[in-house]
Short mmCIF file of C-alpha atoms and ligand atoms in Angstrom, two decimals:
data_model
loop_
_atom_site.label_atom_id
_atom_site.label_comp_id
_atom_site.label_asym_id
_atom_site.label_seq_id
_atom_site.Cartn_x
_atom_site.Cartn_y
_atom_site.Cartn_z
CA MET R 42 94.67 122.02 104.03
CA ARG R 43 96.87 121.17 107.17
CA ILE R 44 97.01 117.28 107.09
CA LEU R 45 98.33 115.22 109.73
CA LEU R 46 100.62 112.16 108.84
CA THR R 47 100.35 109.48 111.59
CA GLY R 48 103.61 107.54 111.38
CA GLY R 49 104.99 110.92 109.32
CA ALA R 50 109.11 110.07 109.75
CA GLY R 51 107.93 106.79 107.73
CA TYR R 52 109.10 105.42 104.38
CA ILE R 53 106.15 106.52 102.64
CA ALA R 54 104.91 108.83 104.67
CA THR R 55 108.32 111.68 104.33
CA HIS R 56 107.78 110.68 99.87
CA THR R 57 104.13 111.54 100.80
CA ALA R 58 104.66 114.69 102.97
CA VAL R 59 106.79 116.49 100.10
CA GLU R 60 104.30 116.04 97.32
CA LEU R 61 101.59 117.57 99.68
CA ILE R 62 103.71 120.44 100.53
CA ALA R 63 104.10 120.77 96.78
CA GLN R 64 100.95 120.87 95.57
CA GLY R 65 100.25 124.07 98.51
CA HIS R 66 99.44 122.15 101.30
CA ASP R 67 100.44 122.03 104.53
CA VAL R 68 101.46 119.36 106.91
CA VAL R 69 101.43 117.43 110.22
CA LEU R 70 103.54 114.91 110.98
CA VAL R 71 103.74 112.12 114.72
CA ASP R 72 105.95 110.04 114.85
CA ASN R 73 107.18 107.03 117.35
CA LEU R 74 109.92 106.27 116.28
CA VAL R 75 109.54 102.88 116.17
CA ASN R 76 111.02 102.54 112.37
CA SER R 77 111.92 105.69 111.14
CA HIS R 78 114.96 108.25 112.09
CA PRO R 79 113.98 111.97 112.82
CA GLU R 80 116.29 113.33 110.31
CA ALA R 81 113.96 111.42 107.96
CA VAL R 82 111.93 114.48 108.93
CA ARG R 83 115.06 116.98 108.22
CA ARG R 84 115.50 115.55 105.30
CA VAL R 85 111.91 116.42 104.10
CA GLU R 86 112.20 119.73 105.11
CA ARG R 87 115.99 120.35 102.75
CA ILE R 88 114.05 119.47 100.12
CA THR R 89 110.68 121.31 100.73
CA GLY R 90 112.22 124.02 102.19
CA ARG R 91 109.58 124.37 104.75
CA THR R 92 109.90 123.97 108.20
CA ILE R 93 107.73 121.16 108.70
CA ALA R 94 105.98 119.95 112.69
CA PHE R 95 107.18 117.49 114.45
CA HIS R 96 105.45 115.09 117.19
CA VAL R 97 107.63 112.23 118.75
CA GLY R 98 104.74 110.08 119.89
CA ASP R 99 102.48 106.81 120.04
CA CYS R 100 99.64 107.08 117.85
CA ALA R 101 98.03 104.98 120.58
CA ASP R 102 98.69 107.30 122.96
CA PRO R 103 95.12 109.69 122.88
CA GLU R 104 97.79 112.77 124.70
CA VAL R 105 99.71 112.94 122.37
CA LEU R 106 97.06 112.50 119.57
CA GLU R 107 94.85 115.31 121.32
CA LYS R 108 98.30 117.79 121.79
CA VAL R 109 98.36 117.09 117.89
CA PHE R 110 95.06 118.55 117.61
CA ALA R 111 95.15 120.51 119.57
CA GLU R 112 98.48 122.58 118.70
CA HIS R 113 96.66 122.28 114.50
CA GLU R 114 93.90 123.14 112.92
CA ILE R 115 93.72 120.20 111.33
CA ASP R 116 91.42 119.17 107.95
CA ALA R 117 92.47 115.90 106.88
CA VAL R 118 94.63 112.94 108.52
CA VAL R 119 96.37 110.38 106.49
CA HIS R 120 97.15 107.04 108.77
CA PHE R 121 100.60 105.89 107.57
CA ALA R 122 101.82 104.35 111.06
CA GLY R 123 101.53 100.68 111.68
CA LEU R 124 104.44 98.14 111.85
CA LYS R 125 104.56 95.98 108.30
CA ALA R 126 107.25 93.28 108.64
CA VAL R 127 104.78 90.34 107.44
CA GLY R 128 107.13 87.56 108.89
CA GLU R 129 107.46 89.72 112.24
CA SER R 130 103.74 89.12 112.83
CA THR R 131 103.59 86.35 112.62
CA ALA R 132 106.47 86.02 115.10
CA GLN R 133 104.44 88.82 117.33
CA PRO R 134 100.80 88.43 116.52
CA LEU R 135 99.32 90.40 119.38
CA ARG R 136 102.28 93.11 119.19
CA TYR R 137 100.63 93.26 115.79
CA TYR R 138 97.37 93.88 117.55
CA ARG R 139 97.87 95.96 119.99
CA ASN R 140 99.69 98.22 118.00
CA ASN R 141 98.01 98.93 114.91
CA LEU R 142 94.37 98.48 116.22
CA ASP R 143 95.39 100.36 119.20
CA ALA R 144 97.00 103.27 117.11
CA MET R 145 93.98 103.49 114.01
CA LEU R 146 91.00 102.90 117.77
CA THR R 147 92.34 105.99 119.84
CA LEU R 148 92.65 108.02 116.21
CA CYS R 149 89.48 107.29 115.14
CA GLU R 150 88.20 108.62 119.14
CA VAL R 151 90.87 111.61 118.79
CA MET R 152 88.71 112.76 115.48
CA GLU R 153 85.33 112.50 116.01
CA ALA R 154 85.67 113.86 119.75
CA ARG R 155 87.32 117.14 117.35
CA GLY R 156 84.96 116.70 114.55
CA VAL R 157 87.38 115.83 112.22
CA ARG R 158 86.29 113.43 109.92
CA ARG R 159 88.63 113.07 106.82
CA LEU R 160 90.42 109.81 106.72
CA VAL R 161 92.71 108.37 104.44
CA PHE R 162 93.97 105.28 105.49
CA SER R 163 97.34 102.44 104.38
CA SER R 164 95.85 99.09 103.36
CA SER R 165 97.42 97.19 101.52
CA ALA R 166 97.44 94.47 98.83
CA THR R 167 97.67 91.41 101.20
CA VAL R 168 94.14 91.79 102.32
CA TYR R 169 93.16 90.00 98.91
CA GLY R 170 95.19 87.67 100.31
CA ALA R 171 95.97 84.49 97.95
CA CYS R 172 93.62 85.77 95.36
CA GLU R 173 96.07 84.20 92.27
CA GLN R 174 93.42 85.87 89.71
CA VAL R 175 94.41 89.39 87.95
CA PRO R 176 95.04 92.21 87.79
CA ILE R 177 92.77 92.44 91.54
CA THR R 178 90.07 94.72 90.99
CA GLU R 179 88.76 96.38 94.63
CA ASP R 180 86.06 93.76 94.32
CA MET R 181 87.50 90.39 94.50
CA PRO R 182 87.04 87.78 97.99
CA LEU R 183 89.48 89.29 100.71
CA GLY R 184 91.40 86.73 103.25
CA VAL R 185 94.14 86.98 105.36
CA THR R 186 97.33 85.90 105.53
CA ASN R 187 99.51 86.47 108.57
CA PRO R 188 98.76 89.04 111.90
CA TYR R 189 99.90 91.96 109.85
CA GLY R 190 97.53 91.31 107.28
CA ALA R 191 94.89 90.84 109.48
CA THR R 192 95.30 94.02 110.97
CA LYS R 193 94.71 95.70 107.63
CA LEU R 194 92.21 93.88 106.58
CA PHE R 195 90.34 95.13 110.25
CA GLY R 196 91.60 98.85 109.69
CA GLU R 197 89.00 98.89 106.90
CA ARG R 198 86.22 96.90 108.90
CA ILE R 199 86.64 99.87 111.89
CA LEU R 200 86.96 102.73 109.27
CA THR R 201 83.80 100.58 106.98
CA ASP R 202 81.25 99.90 110.54
CA LEU R 203 82.02 104.44 111.87
CA ALA R 204 81.64 105.54 108.24
CA ASP R 205 78.12 103.78 108.64
CA ALA R 206 77.57 104.50 112.48
CA SER R 207 78.00 108.12 110.98
CA PRO R 208 77.43 110.09 107.76
CA ASP R 209 80.03 112.79 107.88
CA TRP R 210 82.71 110.66 107.66
CA HIS R 211 84.62 110.90 104.45
CA ILE R 212 87.18 107.99 104.56
CA THR R 213 89.17 106.87 101.34
CA LEU R 214 91.35 103.52 101.78
CA LEU R 215 94.85 102.93 99.70
CA ARG R 216 94.91 99.58 99.15
CA TYR R 217 99.43 100.00 97.70
CA PHE R 218 100.55 96.89 95.67
CA ASN R 219 104.79 97.21 95.61
CA PRO R 220 106.29 100.77 96.42
CA ILE R 221 109.68 100.49 95.54
CA GLY R 222 112.23 103.43 94.30
CA ALA R 223 113.53 107.03 96.15
CA HIS R 224 113.41 110.32 96.03
CA PRO R 225 114.82 111.82 92.77
CA SER R 226 116.69 114.64 95.04
CA GLY R 227 118.34 110.92 96.50
CA LEU R 228 117.80 112.18 99.86
CA ILE R 229 114.46 110.63 101.53
CA GLY R 230 114.18 106.77 100.46
CA GLU R 231 114.23 103.37 102.38
CA ASP R 232 115.54 102.69 105.51
CA PRO R 233 115.55 98.67 107.05
CA ASN R 234 116.22 99.00 110.51
CA ASP R 235 118.08 95.51 109.75
CA VAL R 236 118.04 92.66 107.05
CA PRO R 237 115.72 93.53 104.56
CA ASN R 238 112.78 90.84 103.94
CA ASN R 239 111.33 93.14 100.75
CA LEU R 240 113.11 92.53 97.43
CA PHE R 241 114.32 95.70 96.60
CA PRO R 242 115.63 96.74 99.20
CA TYR R 243 117.56 93.34 99.25
CA LEU R 244 118.84 94.62 95.66
CA THR R 245 119.32 97.96 96.84
CA LYS R 246 122.36 96.13 100.05
CA VAL R 247 123.35 93.80 97.08
CA ALA R 248 124.21 96.66 94.94
CA GLY R 249 125.50 98.54 98.03
CA GLY R 250 127.66 95.83 99.17
CA LYS R 251 126.01 95.78 102.02
CA LEU R 252 124.60 92.07 102.03
CA PRO R 253 126.57 89.87 99.22
CA VAL R 254 124.02 88.30 97.30
CA LEU R 255 119.74 88.32 96.81
CA ARG R 256 118.22 85.10 97.40
CA VAL R 257 115.71 84.50 94.45
CA TYR R 258 112.91 82.82 96.48
CA GLY R 259 111.78 79.80 93.05
CA ASP R 260 111.82 79.31 89.68
CA ASP R 261 109.69 77.35 89.22
CA TYR R 262 106.45 79.23 89.41
CA ASP R 263 103.56 79.11 86.70
CA THR R 264 105.07 83.01 85.64
CA VAL R 265 106.91 84.64 82.52
CA ASP R 266 110.49 83.08 83.66
CA GLY R 267 109.25 80.99 86.61
CA THR R 268 110.18 83.87 89.68
CA GLY R 269 107.58 85.58 91.41
CA VAL R 270 105.33 88.34 89.72
CA ARG R 271 104.94 91.20 91.40
CA ASP R 272 103.18 95.59 90.54
CA TYR R 273 105.98 97.66 91.55
CA LEU R 274 104.87 100.90 92.41
CA HIS R 275 107.46 104.28 92.58
CA VAL R 276 106.87 105.66 95.93
CA VAL R 277 106.82 108.96 94.34
CA ASP R 278 103.72 107.58 92.19
CA LEU R 279 101.81 106.17 95.55
CA ALA R 280 103.03 109.82 97.37
CA ARG R 281 100.98 111.11 95.11
CA GLY R 282 98.11 109.17 95.13
CA HIS R 283 97.54 109.86 98.76
CA VAL R 284 97.52 114.59 97.53
CA ALA R 285 94.71 113.49 94.95
CA ALA R 286 93.03 111.17 97.72
CA ILE R 287 93.05 114.59 99.88
CA ASP R 288 92.16 116.45 96.98
CA HIS R 289 88.85 114.35 96.17
CA ILE R 290 87.76 113.85 99.97
CA ASP R 291 84.90 115.93 100.19
CA ASP R 292 83.56 113.87 96.74
CA ARG R 293 81.31 112.07 98.85
CA ALA R 294 81.05 110.62 102.59
CA GLY R 295 81.58 107.00 103.33
CA VAL R 296 84.46 104.39 102.54
CA GLY R 297 86.21 104.92 98.72
CA VAL R 298 88.79 101.75 98.56
CA TYR R 299 91.05 102.43 95.51
CA ASN R 300 93.79 99.37 94.82
CA LEU R 301 97.49 102.09 94.23
CA GLY R 302 99.43 100.21 91.75
CA THR R 303 100.66 100.03 88.21
CA GLY R 304 98.40 97.74 86.81
CA ARG R 305 102.22 95.66 85.31
CA GLY R 306 103.29 93.15 86.88
CA THR R 307 107.39 92.24 86.90
CA SER R 308 109.48 89.44 87.78
CA VAL R 309 111.82 88.63 90.39
CA LEU R 310 114.87 87.76 87.61
CA GLU R 311 113.48 91.39 85.69
CA ALA R 312 113.25 93.21 88.06
CA VAL R 313 116.97 91.77 88.75
CA ARG R 314 117.89 93.41 84.96
CA ALA R 315 117.01 96.51 85.52
CA PHE R 316 118.31 96.79 88.99
CA GLU R 317 121.48 95.87 86.80
CA ARG R 318 120.90 98.81 84.83
CA ALA R 319 120.67 100.84 86.88
CA VAL R 320 123.56 99.85 88.74
CA GLY R 321 125.45 99.45 85.79
CA ARG R 322 127.33 96.05 86.52
CA SER R 323 125.87 92.68 87.47
CA LEU R 324 124.65 91.49 90.42
CA PRO R 325 124.51 88.76 92.31
CA TYR R 326 121.78 86.46 92.58
CA GLU R 327 121.18 82.70 93.58
CA VAL R 328 117.93 80.38 93.09
CA VAL R 329 116.88 79.37 96.14
CA ALA R 330 113.59 77.06 97.42
CA ARG R 331 109.62 78.62 97.08
CA ARG R 332 108.84 81.65 100.04
CA PRO R 333 106.35 79.78 102.41
CA GLY R 334 103.55 82.36 101.93
CA ASP R 335 104.58 83.14 98.77
CA ILE R 336 101.79 83.77 95.17
CA ALA R 337 103.24 83.50 91.96
CA THR R 338 101.38 86.35 90.93
CA CYS R 339 99.60 89.84 91.78
CA TYR R 340 99.18 92.98 90.27
CA ALA R 341 96.37 95.48 90.30
CA ALA R 342 93.77 96.67 88.08
CA PRO R 343 94.23 100.97 88.87
CA ASP R 344 91.45 101.76 87.03
CA ALA R 345 88.84 103.07 90.29
CA ALA R 346 91.36 104.97 91.07
CA ARG R 347 92.36 106.55 87.46
CA ARG R 348 88.95 107.07 87.01
CA ASP R 349 87.56 108.92 90.25
CA LEU R 350 90.98 110.39 92.01
CA GLY R 351 92.07 110.97 88.44
CA TRP R 352 95.43 109.10 89.49
CA THR R 353 98.26 107.29 87.21
CA ALA R 354 101.22 105.86 88.10
CA LEU R 355 103.76 107.32 85.98
CA HIS R 356 107.14 106.18 86.99
CA THR R 357 108.83 102.51 85.09
CA VAL R 358 110.95 100.97 87.36
CA ASP R 359 113.90 101.52 85.50
CA ASP R 360 113.14 104.56 87.49
CA ALA R 361 112.89 103.78 90.79
CA CYS R 362 115.86 102.23 90.08
CA GLU R 363 117.74 104.28 89.52
CA ASP R 364 115.96 105.83 92.25
CA ALA R 365 117.40 103.52 94.56
CA TRP R 366 120.44 103.74 93.24
CA ARG R 367 120.87 106.97 94.13
CA TRP R 368 119.15 107.17 97.17
CA GLN R 369 121.73 104.22 98.15
CA GLN R 370 124.81 105.68 96.69
CA ALA R 371 124.29 108.28 98.70
CA ASN R 372 123.06 107.08 101.83
CA PRO R 373 124.68 104.22 102.21
CA ASP R 374 123.94 103.72 106.37
CA GLY R 375 120.79 105.33 105.13
CA TYR R 376 119.69 108.06 108.01
CA ARG R 377 122.40 106.95 109.76
CA THR R 378 124.73 107.68 107.43
CA ALA R 379 124.72 112.33 108.46
CA THR R 380 124.68 110.79 112.18
P1 NAD I 296 107.84 102.87 107.78
O1 NAD I 296 107.64 101.83 108.88
O2 NAD I 296 108.94 102.97 106.87
O3 NAD I 296 106.54 104.13 108.32
C1 NAD I 296 105.72 103.27 109.07
C2 NAD I 296 106.00 104.55 110.12
O4 NAD I 296 105.38 104.28 110.75
C3 NAD I 296 107.57 104.70 111.42
O5 NAD I 296 108.05 105.55 110.82
C4 NAD I 296 107.62 103.89 112.12
O6 NAD I 296 107.97 104.30 112.98
C5 NAD I 296 105.50 104.43 112.60
N1 NAD I 296 104.70 103.26 113.34
C6 NAD I 296 104.35 102.70 114.00
N2 NAD I 296 103.22 102.68 115.14
C7 NAD I 296 103.47 103.82 115.83
C8 NAD I 296 102.46 104.23 116.82
N3 NAD I 296 101.74 103.08 116.85
N4 NAD I 296 102.86 105.14 116.82
C9 NAD I 296 103.06 106.75 116.70
N5 NAD I 296 104.01 105.94 114.57
C10 NAD I 296 104.31 104.99 114.72
O7 NAD I 296 106.42 102.06 106.52
P2 NAD I 296 105.92 102.31 105.28
O8 NAD I 296 106.24 101.17 104.80
O9 NAD I 296 106.80 103.80 104.69
O10 NAD I 296 104.40 102.01 105.76
C11 NAD I 296 103.54 102.93 106.07
C12 NAD I 296 101.83 102.20 106.43
O11 NAD I 296 102.39 102.16 105.16
C13 NAD I 296 102.05 101.21 107.28
O12 NAD I 296 100.49 100.76 107.22
C14 NAD I 296 102.12 100.25 106.01
O13 NAD I 296 101.46 98.68 106.21
C15 NAD I 296 101.19 100.32 104.99
N6 NAD I 296 102.26 99.95 103.79
C16 NAD I 296 103.50 99.02 103.71
C17 NAD I 296 103.93 98.35 102.20
C18 NAD I 296 104.64 98.22 102.08
O14 NAD I 296 105.55 97.43 101.18
N7 NAD I 296 106.20 99.38 102.27
C19 NAD I 296 103.12 98.04 101.49
C20 NAD I 296 101.53 98.16 102.06
C21 NAD I 296 100.45 98.96 102.88
C1 WQD I 297 108.74 90.33 96.27
C2 WQD I 297 108.74 88.98 95.24
C3 WQD I 297 109.69 87.21 96.56
C4 WQD I 297 112.62 88.96 98.99
C5 WQD I 297 105.50 92.15 100.85
C6 WQD I 297 103.79 91.34 102.25
C7 WQD I 297 102.67 92.44 101.82
C8 WQD I 297 102.98 93.75 101.18
C9 WQD I 297 104.17 94.35 100.19
C10 WQD I 297 103.34 95.53 103.05
C11 WQD I 297 108.53 87.93 95.15
C12 WQD I 297 110.49 87.92 95.82
C13 WQD I 297 111.81 89.03 98.25
C14 WQD I 297 114.10 88.69 98.20
C15 WQD I 297 113.11 87.35 96.22
N1 WQD I 297 103.33 95.46 102.84
N2 WQD I 297 111.66 87.94 97.09
N3 WQD I 297 113.87 87.49 96.83
O1 WQD I 297 106.22 89.97 99.49
O2 WQD I 297 104.88 90.82 97.23
O3 WQD I 297 104.34 91.91 99.26
O4 WQD I 297 105.35 93.77 100.64
O5 WQD I 297 101.98 95.53 102.89
O6 WQD I 297 102.10 92.71 103.22
O7 WQD I 297 103.85 90.85 101.75
O8 WQD I 297 106.90 91.87 98.24
O9 WQD I 297 109.45 92.81 98.20
O10 WQD I 297 109.08 90.27 99.81
O11 WQD I 297 108.75 89.88 97.78
O12 WQD I 297 113.44 86.22 95.14
O13 WQD I 297 114.97 88.23 98.92
O14 WQD I 297 110.32 89.37 95.24
O15 WQD I 297 109.16 85.81 96.63
O16 WQD I 297 108.48 87.40 94.56
P1 WQD I 297 105.46 90.84 98.66
P2 WQD I 297 108.45 91.22 98.63
#
């Protein structure tokens, strides 16, 4: 199939492009580069040995998408494009709602007009809100605690209403848990623009000497060692989850919803130890107060994806640490290293 990846120059999309091409699919990428670098697309070309069709433009602009669909015979879309920083979304709610919802609505309108009705959507475990019952299954109550999460929940709702109204649509909502790691080649990986908010990119920068010390947000949770527990998923496994979703998109009409996670929880201190093993030395950290809005424990029940999509996460957190460290060493300043 020929698959359009919106947000195609981003962290998860570039890894997905590599895996889709490896499985015989064609890809077309569109991205406005608000949180990515064109070098990422050149790296995908290096890994795959293919020339990639890449359009720079905003998915909220109908002219951009109409041009993309006019130039390429698209069979299905994976919609990654969106702003994703939780803290920033609280400070700039209108920017998040405008960008994430406009991009979604414009994409669906152009797809409908073109008669392309196969869509995979990047959703998030954030739609489970403060749900503390684990493992999390897809039927658990939804709720949100920040504007970013609200854009994901509204996105799911828009797509569900669309499928209810028009039975030709085949839509898969993928709720990612915590993606980490990098491609084993060391050529593509996570490249945050500013100081990272998330644990693994932060830890990677501490290991690379770019940041002095990791702050561990609280060690008084009711968990194995008092620190927060999450379901960290290697980005290559996550990318293969998209290939599985695309390969099963014709199975049934309507909306399918799947958690993509490992089903295993890892604490912050366990994550630090794993990264230390990859680097071969200890890493500086200090325990500070809890981060507002954090929950103690969150991990997926990934059974539905295994049953319906035949997908399971295969990599360990140690694998992801080794790959993230390889990426950091080869690209100390991310994609800017190359330019
Ligand atoms: P990313 O920022 O690396 O990728 C998103 C890409 O979308 C970026 O390249 C950005 O430039 C582009 N973009 C944003 N708005 C756009 C627009 N209007 N038009 C065109 N391009 C636009 O982030 P990622 O981690 O690869 O995330 C991809 C998707 O997965 C996002 O929708 C994100 O919300 C979702 N997600 C990410 C995580 C995570 O922890 N990384 C977890 C759950 C869900
Ligand atoms: C993980 C653990 C922190 C940073 C977020 C979004 C979620 C999804 C994935 C997009 C927690 C602790 C972190 C640090 C720390 N994104 N931590 N020091 O919060 O589970 O999920 O990213 O959809 O929506 O909310 O991930 O990596 O920020 O935190 O101690 O410097 O690491 O307290 O226990 P989170 P995270």
